[in-house]
mmCIF file of C-alpha atoms and ligand atoms in Angstrom:
data_model
loop_
_atom_site.group_PDB
_atom_site.id
_atom_site.type_symbol
_atom_site.label_atom_id
_atom_site.label_comp_id
_atom_site.label_asym_id
_atom_site.label_seq_id
_atom_site.Cartn_x
_atom_site.Cartn_y
_atom_site.Cartn_z
ATOM 1 C CA MET A 1 -12.983 -5.197 -18.348
ATOM 2 C CA GLN A 2 -10.782 -5.337 -21.392
ATOM 3 C CA ILE A 3 -7.714 -3.119 -21.183
ATOM 4 C CA ALA A 4 -7.628 -0.410 -23.874
ATOM 5 C CA TYR A 5 -3.907 0.333 -23.523
ATOM 6 C CA LEU A 6 -1.156 1.111 -21.029
ATOM 7 C CA GLU A 7 -0.239 4.767 -20.675
ATOM 8 C CA CYS A 8 3.039 6.300 -19.535
ATOM 9 C CA THR A 9 2.499 8.691 -16.636
ATOM 10 C CA ARG A 10 5.451 10.806 -17.804
ATOM 11 C CA CYS A 11 5.165 11.181 -21.584
ATOM 12 C CA GLY A 12 1.686 9.812 -22.310
ATOM 13 C CA GLU A 13 3.020 7.110 -24.648
ATOM 14 C CA HIS A 14 0.541 4.285 -25.285
ATOM 15 C CA LEU A 15 1.698 0.682 -25.034
ATOM 16 C CA SER A 16 -0.083 -2.546 -25.756
ATOM 17 C CA ALA A 17 -1.273 -4.718 -22.888
ATOM 18 C CA ASP A 18 -1.178 -7.786 -25.132
ATOM 19 C CA ARG A 19 2.171 -8.707 -23.666
ATOM 20 C CA PRO A 20 3.846 -8.108 -20.299
ATOM 21 C CA GLN A 21 5.306 -4.618 -19.870
ATOM 22 C CA ASN A 22 7.370 -3.055 -17.130
ATOM 23 C CA VAL A 23 7.942 0.710 -17.490
ATOM 24 C CA CYS A 24 7.879 3.173 -20.396
ATOM 25 C CA PRO A 25 10.742 2.258 -22.738
ATOM 26 C CA LYS A 26 11.326 5.941 -23.568
ATOM 27 C CA ASP A 27 11.648 7.529 -20.152
ATOM 28 C CA GLY A 28 11.137 4.830 -17.509
ATOM 29 C CA GLY A 29 7.783 6.349 -16.513
ATOM 30 C CA VAL A 30 5.264 4.344 -14.492
ATOM 31 C CA LEU A 31 2.599 2.733 -16.700
ATOM 32 C CA PHE A 32 -1.112 3.050 -15.884
ATOM 33 C CA VAL A 33 -3.788 0.677 -17.167
ATOM 34 C CA ARG A 34 -6.459 2.478 -19.184
ATOM 35 C CA TYR A 35 -9.935 1.171 -20.024
ATOM 36 C CA ASP A 36 -12.766 2.463 -22.142
ATOM 37 C CA LEU A 37 -14.602 3.851 -19.122
ATOM 38 C CA ALA A 38 -16.752 6.157 -21.250
ATOM 39 C CA ASN A 39 -18.311 3.043 -22.706
ATOM 40 C CA LEU A 40 -19.028 1.674 -19.217
ATOM 41 C CA LYS A 41 -20.594 4.919 -17.993
ATOM 42 C CA GLY A 42 -24.316 4.489 -17.396
ATOM 43 C CA LYS A 43 -24.112 0.736 -17.938
ATOM 44 C CA LEU A 44 -22.431 0.033 -14.612
ATOM 45 C CA ARG A 45 -24.131 1.823 -11.747
ATOM 46 C CA ARG A 46 -23.077 2.031 -8.115
ATOM 47 C CA GLU A 47 -26.155 0.032 -7.112
ATOM 48 C CA ASP A 48 -25.001 -2.841 -9.303
ATOM 49 C CA LEU A 49 -22.295 -3.565 -6.746
ATOM 50 C CA LEU A 50 -24.823 -4.507 -4.058
ATOM 51 C CA GLY A 51 -24.702 -8.196 -3.235
ATOM 52 C CA ARG A 52 -21.476 -8.793 -5.104
ATOM 53 C CA VAL A 53 -18.578 -10.806 -3.673
ATOM 54 C CA ALA A 54 -17.169 -9.237 -0.483
ATOM 55 C CA SER A 55 -13.654 -8.944 -1.864
ATOM 56 C CA MET A 56 -11.971 -6.358 -4.061
ATOM 57 C CA TRP A 57 -13.094 -8.407 -7.070
ATOM 58 C CA ARG A 58 -16.546 -6.870 -6.643
ATOM 59 C CA TYR A 59 -14.958 -4.148 -8.809
ATOM 60 C CA ALA A 60 -14.049 -6.624 -11.558
ATOM 61 C CA ASP A 61 -15.595 -4.304 -14.173
ATOM 62 C CA VAL A 62 -12.760 -1.846 -13.605
ATOM 63 C CA LEU A 63 -10.029 -4.470 -13.270
ATOM 64 C CA PRO A 64 -8.299 -6.439 -16.049
ATOM 65 C CA ASP A 65 -10.412 -9.073 -17.711
ATOM 66 C CA ALA A 66 -8.687 -12.302 -16.619
ATOM 67 C CA ALA A 67 -9.444 -15.165 -14.237
ATOM 68 C CA PRO A 68 -8.501 -13.790 -10.804
ATOM 69 C CA VAL A 69 -5.843 -15.295 -8.585
ATOM 70 C CA THR A 70 -7.636 -14.569 -5.338
ATOM 71 C CA LEU A 71 -7.349 -15.411 -1.652
ATOM 72 C CA GLY A 72 -10.294 -13.226 -0.626
ATOM 73 C CA GLU A 73 -8.420 -9.908 -0.480
ATOM 74 C CA GLY A 74 -10.027 -6.519 -0.002
ATOM 75 C CA PHE A 75 -13.406 -5.188 1.121
ATOM 76 C CA THR A 76 -11.826 -4.728 4.526
ATOM 77 C CA PRO A 77 -13.715 -3.068 7.395
ATOM 78 C CA MET A 78 -14.137 0.705 7.594
ATOM 79 C CA LEU A 79 -14.229 1.075 11.363
ATOM 80 C CA PRO A 80 -15.706 4.221 12.909
ATOM 81 C CA SER A 81 -13.300 5.434 15.583
ATOM 82 C CA ARG A 82 -14.536 5.132 19.145
ATOM 83 C CA GLU A 83 -12.668 8.309 20.004
ATOM 84 C CA ASP A 84 -13.317 10.792 17.199
ATOM 85 C CA ALA A 85 -16.750 10.927 15.596
ATOM 86 C CA ASN A 86 -15.389 11.796 12.158
ATOM 87 C CA VAL A 87 -12.439 9.431 12.038
ATOM 88 C CA PHE A 88 -12.543 6.064 10.310
ATOM 89 C CA ILE A 89 -9.935 3.331 10.363
ATOM 90 C CA LYS A 90 -9.666 1.341 7.160
ATOM 91 C CA ASP A 91 -8.293 -1.905 8.520
ATOM 92 C CA GLU A 92 -6.105 -3.502 5.895
ATOM 93 C CA GLY A 93 -4.582 -5.791 8.499
ATOM 94 C CA LEU A 94 -7.415 -8.213 7.788
ATOM 95 C CA ASN A 95 -6.206 -9.014 4.292
ATOM 96 C CA PRO A 96 -4.655 -12.374 3.369
ATOM 97 C CA THR A 97 -0.975 -12.211 4.452
ATOM 98 C CA GLY A 98 -1.940 -9.454 6.889
ATOM 99 C CA SER A 99 -1.415 -6.378 4.761
ATOM 100 C CA PHE A 100 -2.832 -4.338 1.889
ATOM 101 C CA LYS A 101 -0.017 -5.702 -0.306
ATOM 102 C CA ALA A 102 -2.353 -8.631 -1.016
ATOM 103 C CA ARG A 103 -4.479 -6.422 -3.263
ATOM 104 C CA GLY A 104 -1.659 -5.477 -5.596
ATOM 105 C CA MET A 105 -0.241 -8.965 -5.768
ATOM 106 C CA SER A 106 -3.646 -10.485 -6.498
ATOM 107 C CA VAL A 107 -3.955 -8.461 -9.717
ATOM 108 C CA ALA A 108 -0.242 -8.742 -10.577
ATOM 109 C CA MET A 109 -0.385 -12.550 -10.289
ATOM 110 C CA THR A 110 -3.696 -12.645 -12.163
ATOM 111 C CA MET A 111 -2.043 -10.938 -15.101
ATOM 112 C CA ALA A 112 1.237 -12.838 -14.777
ATOM 113 C CA ARG A 113 -0.705 -16.065 -15.099
ATOM 114 C CA HIS A 114 -2.765 -14.601 -17.950
ATOM 115 C CA TYR A 115 0.475 -13.794 -19.824
ATOM 116 C CA GLY A 116 1.890 -17.242 -19.076
ATOM 117 C CA LEU A 117 4.761 -15.923 -16.955
ATOM 118 C CA LYS A 118 6.337 -18.506 -14.694
ATOM 119 C CA ARG A 119 9.174 -16.815 -12.843
ATOM 120 C CA LEU A 120 8.736 -13.545 -10.985
ATOM 121 C CA ALA A 121 11.079 -11.427 -8.908
ATOM 122 C CA ALA A 122 10.786 -8.445 -6.589
ATOM 123 C CA PRO A 123 12.624 -6.585 -3.872
ATOM 124 C CA SER A 124 10.564 -6.084 -0.737
ATOM 125 C CA ALA A 125 10.603 -4.264 2.570
ATOM 126 C CA GLY A 126 8.752 -7.304 3.888
ATOM 127 C CA ASN A 127 5.018 -7.481 3.310
ATOM 128 C CA ALA A 128 5.100 -7.236 -0.472
ATOM 129 C CA GLY A 129 7.418 -10.233 -0.445
ATOM 130 C CA GLY A 130 5.026 -12.203 1.738
ATOM 131 C CA ALA A 131 2.094 -11.351 -0.507
ATOM 132 C CA LEU A 132 4.047 -12.130 -3.672
ATOM 133 C CA ALA A 133 5.092 -15.477 -2.237
ATOM 134 C CA ALA A 134 1.513 -16.393 -1.277
ATOM 135 C CA TYR A 135 -0.116 -15.422 -4.574
ATOM 136 C CA ALA A 136 2.679 -16.855 -6.705
ATOM 137 C CA GLY A 137 2.337 -20.085 -4.730
ATOM 138 C CA ALA A 138 -1.426 -20.096 -5.298
ATOM 139 C CA ALA A 139 -0.918 -19.442 -9.013
ATOM 140 C CA GLY A 140 1.765 -22.110 -9.405
ATOM 141 C CA MET A 141 4.561 -19.665 -10.182
ATOM 142 C CA GLU A 142 8.087 -19.208 -8.919
ATOM 143 C CA ALA A 143 8.795 -16.161 -6.765
ATOM 144 C CA HIS A 144 12.306 -14.782 -6.233
ATOM 145 C CA ILE A 145 12.299 -12.326 -3.372
ATOM 146 C CA PHE A 146 15.098 -10.037 -2.189
ATOM 147 C CA MET A 147 14.639 -8.595 1.293
ATOM 148 C CA PRO A 148 16.812 -6.763 3.798
ATOM 149 C CA ARG A 149 18.281 -9.230 6.286
ATOM 150 C CA ASP A 150 16.571 -7.442 9.180
ATOM 151 C CA VAL A 151 12.970 -7.646 7.924
ATOM 152 C CA PRO A 152 10.423 -8.863 10.476
ATOM 153 C CA LEU A 153 10.738 -12.580 11.186
ATOM 154 C CA ALA A 154 7.177 -13.150 9.956
ATOM 155 C CA ASN A 155 8.102 -11.975 6.473
ATOM 156 C CA ARG A 156 11.063 -14.297 6.190
ATOM 157 C CA MET A 157 9.082 -17.201 7.538
ATOM 158 C CA GLU A 158 5.975 -16.704 5.420
ATOM 159 C CA CYS A 159 8.033 -16.433 2.216
ATOM 160 C CA ASP A 160 9.744 -19.688 3.099
ATOM 161 C CA TYR A 161 6.472 -21.493 3.803
ATOM 162 C CA TYR A 162 4.798 -20.146 0.664
ATOM 163 C CA GLY A 163 7.647 -21.712 -1.273
ATOM 164 C CA ALA A 164 9.454 -18.602 -2.507
ATOM 165 C CA HIS A 165 13.186 -18.355 -3.198
ATOM 166 C CA VAL A 166 14.404 -15.791 -0.694
ATOM 167 C CA THR A 167 17.671 -13.866 -0.738
ATOM 168 C CA LEU A 168 18.452 -11.887 2.409
ATOM 169 C CA VAL A 169 20.513 -8.804 1.655
ATOM 170 C CA ASP A 170 22.767 -6.733 3.898
ATOM 171 C CA GLY A 171 21.180 -3.466 2.870
ATOM 172 C CA LEU A 172 17.903 -1.717 2.153
ATOM 173 C CA ILE A 173 15.105 -2.320 -0.342
ATOM 174 C CA SER A 174 16.957 -0.081 -2.814
ATOM 175 C CA ASP A 175 19.936 -2.492 -2.713
ATOM 176 C CA CYS A 176 17.532 -5.401 -3.166
ATOM 177 C CA GLY A 177 15.990 -3.645 -6.176
ATOM 178 C CA ARG A 178 19.395 -3.256 -7.767
ATOM 179 C CA MET A 179 20.043 -6.976 -7.380
ATOM 180 C CA VAL A 180 16.762 -7.864 -9.084
ATOM 181 C CA ALA A 181 17.524 -5.452 -11.946
ATOM 182 C CA GLU A 182 21.007 -6.890 -12.420
ATOM 183 C CA ARG A 183 19.939 -10.516 -12.480
ATOM 184 C CA LYS A 184 16.467 -10.595 -14.003
ATOM 185 C CA ASP A 185 17.427 -10.872 -17.682
ATOM 186 C CA LYS A 186 19.958 -13.616 -17.130
ATOM 187 C CA GLU A 187 17.592 -15.555 -14.879
ATOM 188 C CA GLY A 188 14.471 -15.030 -16.995
ATOM 189 C CA TRP A 189 12.555 -13.319 -14.184
ATOM 190 C CA PHE A 190 9.701 -10.892 -14.762
ATOM 191 C CA ASP A 191 10.185 -7.885 -12.494
ATOM 192 C CA VAL A 192 7.146 -7.164 -10.308
ATOM 193 C CA SER A 193 8.879 -4.429 -8.275
ATOM 194 C CA THR A 194 6.724 -1.610 -6.921
ATOM 195 C CA LEU A 195 5.503 0.536 -9.855
ATOM 196 C CA LYS A 196 7.694 -1.326 -12.347
ATOM 197 C CA GLU A 197 4.718 -3.220 -13.721
ATOM 198 C CA PRO A 198 1.215 -1.752 -14.126
ATOM 199 C CA PHE A 199 -0.986 -4.161 -12.186
ATOM 200 C CA ARG A 200 -0.089 -3.756 -8.534
ATOM 201 C CA VAL A 201 -1.513 -0.234 -8.780
ATOM 202 C CA GLU A 202 -4.708 -1.718 -10.212
ATOM 203 C CA GLY A 203 -5.107 -3.887 -7.132
ATOM 204 C CA LYS A 204 -4.333 -1.064 -4.729
ATOM 205 C CA LYS A 205 -6.736 1.298 -6.429
ATOM 206 C CA THR A 206 -9.610 -0.823 -5.105
ATOM 207 C CA MET A 207 -8.964 0.846 -1.730
ATOM 208 C CA GLY A 208 -10.198 4.062 -3.334
ATOM 209 C CA TYR A 209 -13.362 2.365 -4.592
ATOM 210 C CA GLU A 210 -13.954 0.910 -1.144
ATOM 211 C CA VAL A 211 -13.501 4.223 0.643
ATOM 212 C CA ALA A 212 -16.193 5.705 -1.610
ATOM 213 C CA GLU A 213 -18.595 2.773 -1.398
ATOM 214 C CA GLN A 214 -18.214 2.253 2.347
ATOM 215 C CA LEU A 215 -18.791 5.956 3.051
ATOM 216 C CA GLY A 216 -21.947 6.070 0.955
ATOM 217 C CA TRP A 217 -20.252 7.463 -2.182
ATOM 218 C CA LYS A 218 -19.202 10.634 -0.448
ATOM 219 C CA LEU A 219 -15.443 10.959 -0.256
ATOM 220 C CA PRO A 220 -13.973 12.085 3.080
ATOM 221 C CA GLU A 221 -12.198 15.404 3.594
ATOM 222 C CA GLY A 222 -8.915 13.618 4.203
ATOM 223 C CA ILE A 223 -7.117 10.320 3.741
ATOM 224 C CA ILE A 224 -3.948 9.565 5.666
ATOM 225 C CA TYR A 225 -1.747 6.959 4.117
ATOM 226 C CA PRO A 226 1.590 5.536 5.309
ATOM 227 C CA THR A 227 3.838 6.018 2.324
ATOM 228 C CA GLY A 228 6.828 3.928 1.318
ATOM 229 C CA GLY A 229 6.647 3.349 -2.406
ATOM 230 C CA GLY A 230 3.329 5.171 -2.452
ATOM 231 C CA VAL A 231 1.389 2.627 -4.494
ATOM 232 C CA GLY A 232 -1.724 2.854 -2.335
ATOM 233 C CA LEU A 233 -1.872 6.626 -2.579
ATOM 234 C CA ILE A 234 -1.280 6.564 -6.327
ATOM 235 C CA GLY A 235 -3.836 3.801 -6.791
ATOM 236 C CA MET A 236 -6.546 5.558 -4.787
ATOM 237 C CA TRP A 237 -6.084 8.762 -6.733
ATOM 238 C CA LYS A 238 -6.448 6.798 -9.966
ATOM 239 C CA ALA A 239 -9.637 5.245 -8.575
ATOM 240 C CA PHE A 240 -11.122 8.674 -7.836
ATOM 241 C CA GLU A 241 -10.463 9.795 -11.423
ATOM 242 C CA GLU A 242 -12.029 6.613 -12.766
ATOM 243 C CA MET A 243 -15.094 6.949 -10.535
ATOM 244 C CA GLU A 244 -15.596 10.501 -11.744
ATOM 245 C CA GLU A 245 -15.406 9.254 -15.344
ATOM 246 C CA LEU A 246 -18.012 6.647 -14.481
ATOM 247 C CA GLY A 247 -20.242 9.351 -13.019
ATOM 248 C CA TRP A 248 -20.096 7.733 -9.575
ATOM 249 C CA ILE A 249 -18.594 10.760 -7.814
ATOM 250 C CA GLY A 250 -18.057 14.410 -8.639
ATOM 251 C CA SER A 251 -14.827 16.383 -8.854
ATOM 252 C CA GLU A 252 -14.389 16.639 -5.082
ATOM 253 C CA ARG A 253 -11.285 14.987 -3.682
ATOM 254 C CA PRO A 254 -9.953 14.263 -0.202
ATOM 255 C CA LYS A 255 -6.802 15.985 0.978
ATOM 256 C CA MET A 256 -4.251 13.215 0.558
ATOM 257 C CA VAL A 257 -1.722 12.939 3.378
ATOM 258 C CA SER A 258 1.505 10.956 3.189
ATOM 259 C CA VAL A 259 2.915 9.911 6.516
ATOM 260 C CA GLN A 260 6.477 8.642 6.687
ATOM 261 C CA ALA A 261 8.827 7.563 9.449
ATOM 262 C CA ALA A 262 11.079 10.345 10.745
ATOM 263 C CA GLY A 263 14.044 8.019 10.161
ATOM 264 C CA CYS A 264 13.212 7.727 6.453
ATOM 265 C CA ALA A 265 11.161 10.611 5.120
ATOM 266 C CA PRO A 266 12.267 11.457 1.572
ATOM 267 C CA ILE A 267 8.763 12.486 0.480
ATOM 268 C CA VAL A 268 8.323 14.766 3.503
ATOM 269 C CA ARG A 269 11.676 16.385 2.780
ATOM 270 C CA ALA A 270 10.836 16.909 -0.904
ATOM 271 C CA TRP A 271 7.354 18.208 -0.057
ATOM 272 C CA GLU A 272 8.693 20.714 2.443
ATOM 273 C CA ALA A 273 11.274 21.911 -0.078
ATOM 274 C CA GLY A 274 8.585 22.292 -2.739
ATOM 275 C CA LYS A 275 10.284 19.780 -5.044
ATOM 276 C CA SER A 276 8.548 17.591 -7.619
ATOM 277 C CA ALA A 277 10.845 14.601 -7.031
ATOM 278 C CA SER A 278 12.624 13.215 -3.978
ATOM 279 C CA GLU A 279 16.253 12.498 -3.248
ATOM 280 C CA MET A 280 17.673 9.236 -1.929
ATOM 281 C CA TRP A 281 17.463 9.261 1.896
ATOM 282 C CA THR A 282 20.717 8.174 3.480
ATOM 283 C CA GLY A 283 20.897 6.169 6.683
ATOM 284 C CA ALA A 284 17.241 5.105 6.585
ATOM 285 C CA SER A 285 16.196 3.627 9.909
ATOM 286 C CA THR A 286 12.787 2.818 11.422
ATOM 287 C CA PHE A 287 11.008 -0.194 12.883
ATOM 288 C CA ALA A 288 8.123 0.561 10.499
ATOM 289 C CA ALA A 289 9.790 -1.724 7.953
ATOM 290 C CA GLY A 290 7.443 -0.875 5.068
ATOM 291 C CA LEU A 291 8.353 2.800 5.350
ATOM 292 C CA ARG A 292 12.070 2.157 5.017
ATOM 293 C CA VAL A 293 12.045 3.111 1.348
ATOM 294 C CA PRO A 294 14.832 5.655 0.755
ATOM 295 C CA LYS A 295 13.679 6.586 -2.753
ATOM 296 C CA ALA A 296 10.251 5.837 -4.223
ATOM 297 C CA TYR A 297 10.200 5.078 -7.957
ATOM 298 C CA GLY A 298 6.899 6.949 -8.276
ATOM 299 C CA ASP A 299 7.918 9.927 -6.116
ATOM 300 C CA TYR A 300 6.885 12.376 -8.857
ATOM 301 C CA LEU A 301 3.371 10.911 -8.818
ATOM 302 C CA ILE A 302 3.081 11.006 -5.015
ATOM 303 C CA LEU A 303 4.221 14.632 -4.790
ATOM 304 C CA ASP A 304 1.878 15.636 -7.609
ATOM 305 C CA ILE A 305 -1.094 14.036 -5.824
ATOM 306 C CA LEU A 306 -0.244 15.749 -2.528
ATOM 307 C CA LYS A 307 -0.167 19.059 -4.380
ATOM 308 C CA LYS A 308 -3.323 18.565 -6.473
ATOM 309 C CA SER A 309 -5.314 17.395 -3.469
ATOM 310 C CA GLU A 310 -4.037 20.217 -1.248
ATOM 311 C CA GLY A 311 -2.674 17.555 1.033
ATOM 312 C CA ILE A 312 0.538 17.399 3.007
ATOM 313 C CA ALA A 313 3.398 15.094 4.023
ATOM 314 C CA VAL A 314 4.253 14.565 7.685
ATOM 315 C CA SER A 315 6.613 12.375 9.627
ATOM 316 C CA ALA A 316 6.264 10.285 12.777
ATOM 317 C CA SER A 317 9.123 9.163 15.014
ATOM 318 C CA ASP A 318 9.412 5.537 16.088
ATOM 319 C CA GLU A 319 8.569 6.563 19.658
ATOM 320 C CA GLU A 320 5.411 8.332 18.498
ATOM 321 C CA ILE A 321 4.462 5.332 16.368
ATOM 322 C CA LEU A 322 4.915 2.912 19.258
ATOM 323 C CA ALA A 323 2.746 5.067 21.514
ATOM 324 C CA ALA A 324 0.085 5.296 18.782
ATOM 325 C CA MET A 325 0.096 1.502 18.417
ATOM 326 C CA ARG A 326 -0.603 1.087 22.103
ATOM 327 C CA HIS A 327 -3.273 3.765 21.948
ATOM 328 C CA TRP A 328 -5.114 2.280 18.976
ATOM 329 C CA ALA A 329 -4.898 -1.212 20.403
ATOM 330 C CA SER A 330 -6.255 -0.199 23.806
ATOM 331 C CA VAL A 331 -8.897 2.286 22.627
ATOM 332 C CA GLU A 332 -10.009 0.955 19.250
ATOM 333 C CA GLY A 333 -9.204 -2.749 19.527
ATOM 334 C CA VAL A 334 -6.976 -2.457 16.470
ATOM 335 C CA PHE A 335 -3.473 -3.891 16.801
ATOM 336 C CA ALA A 336 -1.954 -1.964 13.924
ATOM 337 C CA ALA A 337 1.298 -2.419 12.076
ATOM 338 C CA PRO A 338 3.758 0.372 12.896
ATOM 339 C CA GLU A 339 3.176 1.841 9.410
ATOM 340 C CA GLY A 340 -0.566 1.981 10.073
ATOM 341 C CA ALA A 341 -0.175 3.497 13.526
ATOM 342 C CA ALA A 342 1.859 6.269 11.897
ATOM 343 C CA SER A 343 -1.453 7.401 10.374
ATOM 344 C CA LEU A 344 -2.769 8.100 13.859
ATOM 345 C CA VAL A 345 0.351 10.125 14.713
ATOM 346 C CA ALA A 346 -0.171 12.165 11.549
ATOM 347 C CA TYR A 347 -3.839 12.713 12.352
ATOM 348 C CA GLN A 348 -3.036 13.913 15.879
ATOM 349 C CA LYS A 349 -0.435 16.335 14.499
ATOM 350 C CA LEU A 350 -2.730 17.636 11.791
ATOM 351 C CA ARG A 351 -5.561 18.182 14.248
ATOM 352 C CA ALA A 352 -3.207 20.032 16.571
ATOM 353 C CA SER A 353 -1.983 22.235 13.732
ATOM 354 C CA GLY A 354 -5.529 22.944 12.531
ATOM 355 C CA PHE A 355 -4.934 21.307 9.140
ATOM 356 C CA PHE A 356 -7.942 19.115 9.918
ATOM 357 C CA GLY A 357 -10.836 20.282 12.079
ATOM 358 C CA ALA A 358 -13.055 18.131 14.316
ATOM 359 C CA GLU A 359 -15.794 18.280 11.653
ATOM 360 C CA ASP A 360 -13.572 16.924 8.874
ATOM 361 C CA LYS A 361 -14.167 13.296 8.000
ATOM 362 C CA VAL A 362 -10.783 11.600 7.783
ATOM 363 C CA VAL A 363 -9.923 8.008 6.870
ATOM 364 C CA LEU A 364 -6.762 6.641 8.472
ATOM 365 C CA PHE A 365 -5.251 3.644 6.735
ATOM 366 C CA ASN A 366 -3.986 0.848 8.894
ATOM 367 C CA THR A 367 -2.044 -0.920 6.159
ATOM 368 C CA GLY A 368 -1.189 -4.079 8.077
ATOM 369 C CA THR A 369 -1.451 -6.109 11.233
ATOM 370 C CA ALA A 370 0.942 -5.839 14.166
ATOM 371 C CA TYR A 371 0.992 -9.622 14.431
ATOM 372 C CA LYS A 372 3.614 -9.667 11.692
ATOM 373 C CA TYR A 373 5.927 -7.382 13.676
ATOM 374 C CA LEU A 374 6.116 -8.908 17.146
ATOM 375 C CA ASP A 375 9.913 -9.179 17.095
ATOM 376 C CA MET A 376 10.309 -5.607 15.840
ATOM 377 C CA ILE A 377 7.825 -4.271 18.366
ATOM 378 C CA GLU A 378 9.568 -5.970 21.257
ATOM 379 C CA ALA A 379 12.924 -4.602 20.123
ATOM 380 C CA GLN A 380 11.443 -1.116 19.757
ATOM 381 C CA GLU A 381 9.907 -1.360 23.241
ATOM 382 C CA LYS A 382 13.348 -2.094 24.631
ATOM 383 C CA ARG A 383 14.890 0.825 22.743
ATOM 384 C CA THR A 384 12.145 3.250 23.738
ATOM 385 C CA ARG A 385 11.905 2.235 27.372
ATOM 386 C CA PRO A 386 15.240 0.732 28.407
ATOM 387 C CA ASP A 387 14.280 1.354 32.024
ATOM 388 C CA LEU A 388 11.662 -1.392 31.835
ATOM 389 C CA PRO A 389 12.767 -4.749 33.190
ATOM 390 C CA ALA A 390 13.391 -7.217 30.373
ATOM 391 C CA ALA A 391 10.602 -9.441 31.591
ATOM 392 C CA ARG A 392 7.736 -7.367 32.894
ATOM 393 C CA SER A 393 5.618 -9.291 35.354
ATOM 394 C CA ILE A 394 1.935 -9.527 34.675
ATOM 395 C CA ASN A 395 -0.747 -11.440 36.418
ATOM 396 C CA ILE A 396 -2.304 -14.081 34.186
ATOM 397 C CA GLY A 397 -5.149 -15.811 35.979
ATOM 398 C CA GLY A 398 -3.243 -15.915 39.225
ATOM 399 C CA ILE A 399 -0.003 -17.130 37.738
ATOM 400 C CA ILE A 400 2.769 -14.572 37.770
ATOM 401 C CA GLY A 401 4.613 -15.060 34.510
ATOM 402 C CA PRO A 402 7.060 -13.217 32.333
ATOM 403 C CA TYR A 403 5.548 -10.820 29.829
HETATM 404 C C1 PLP B 1 2.282 -2.386 6.368
HETATM 405 C C2 PLP B 1 2.788 -1.490 5.277
HETATM 406 N N1 PLP B 1 2.319 -0.239 5.197
HETATM 407 C C3 PLP B 1 2.740 0.623 4.242
HETATM 408 C C4 PLP B 1 3.698 0.264 3.308
HETATM 409 C C5 PLP B 1 4.086 1.250 2.250
HETATM 410 O O1 PLP B 1 3.354 0.975 1.113
HETATM 411 P P1 PLP B 1 3.443 1.747 -0.273
HETATM 412 O O2 PLP B 1 4.581 1.146 -0.999
HETATM 413 O O3 PLP B 1 2.137 1.536 -0.968
HETATM 414 O O4 PLP B 1 3.657 3.185 0.038
HETATM 415 C C6 PLP B 1 4.221 -1.035 3.346
HETATM 416 C C7 PLP B 1 5.235 -1.454 2.369
HETATM 417 O O5 PLP B 1 5.960 -2.394 2.514
HETATM 418 C C8 PLP B 1 3.750 -1.943 4.340
HETATM 419 O O6 PLP B 1 4.206 -3.192 4.409
HETATM 420 ZN ZN1 ZN B 2 7.100 7.668 -21.154
#
């Protein structure tokens, strides 16, 4: 629907959506898209969604009014766990480009094209770059992507094939972000960095709508979400507020859980210290590439949501993540990205601690597919189990071959 205005999440300032905007000019706050939902209330009912397109654009009424740049993203499966009756796996690995980043980039590119932007830039831990490259390619725009040199091979390769301009950086996503900021004005790039434009959140919020719709409009007791920049968590929370305004749900909310890698856990550290913002994590290291975000731009929003929802932040070591990947793959048939498998580690810890009981319905987000991480997974296997022979022998149809 038509955007009413953009609102700063820090100072409440209203900005026009008639032209492209990044962050609040006063205080750098993240901008949220606001619509006249009161006017939609009663006119758009939950039942009206039945039979609509099986992509996130089924929620077009609560997304910006522009011709979508779409590759069929969203409306991913909500898989009931085969192990725990009240656990569901929201499998975002089935999105175009293999991760939930497709959702955000679909709306960001929709609006970039709507505004007539031609040249876009972003730093990326990997998957956001791949998604940006794909959607920019599909929309006929230039993408300039800055990624750490050691991102998964799939991310480098997909960006290349989608026709993006890629710069590999000896550093982390924060270093890449600095390079985009330094060069964007001179180069005429529009910055689509995480939370530095308002539309990636709009795409990610559709995960919140889907959780509600796929669970029969009753929100679960908990949602576990692998958190780097936190856009998914922030987006889902926004969706819950919007759905309440629309009269689709009540005031109940899930406990929101951020899971981070033990080797880069700035939100966990801030949460445990009771802080409302995080500090830059030094020496960030994990094979869950999307969680290697030493400082999230929207940390104040993430921490606020954890608090308001009576949630929690927990960390998972790379060894725990690798074991969870194997477990999910062998038990559930889901070959999850390391970030996604971290959700299972968090769930196991929170069940053990009593934070969640067996009767609590909990949705675990698998944010991507493991197929994009084969090189990282193999390297992590070698680090975790150096005792294993380099080439494990397995029996394939009678032929003994290297694994
Ligand atoms: C597979 C995967 N999961 C989770 C994340 C973290 O996402 P967010 O920035 O929404 O916290 C990323 C980010 O790159 C990712 O690629
Ligand atoms: Zn502001």
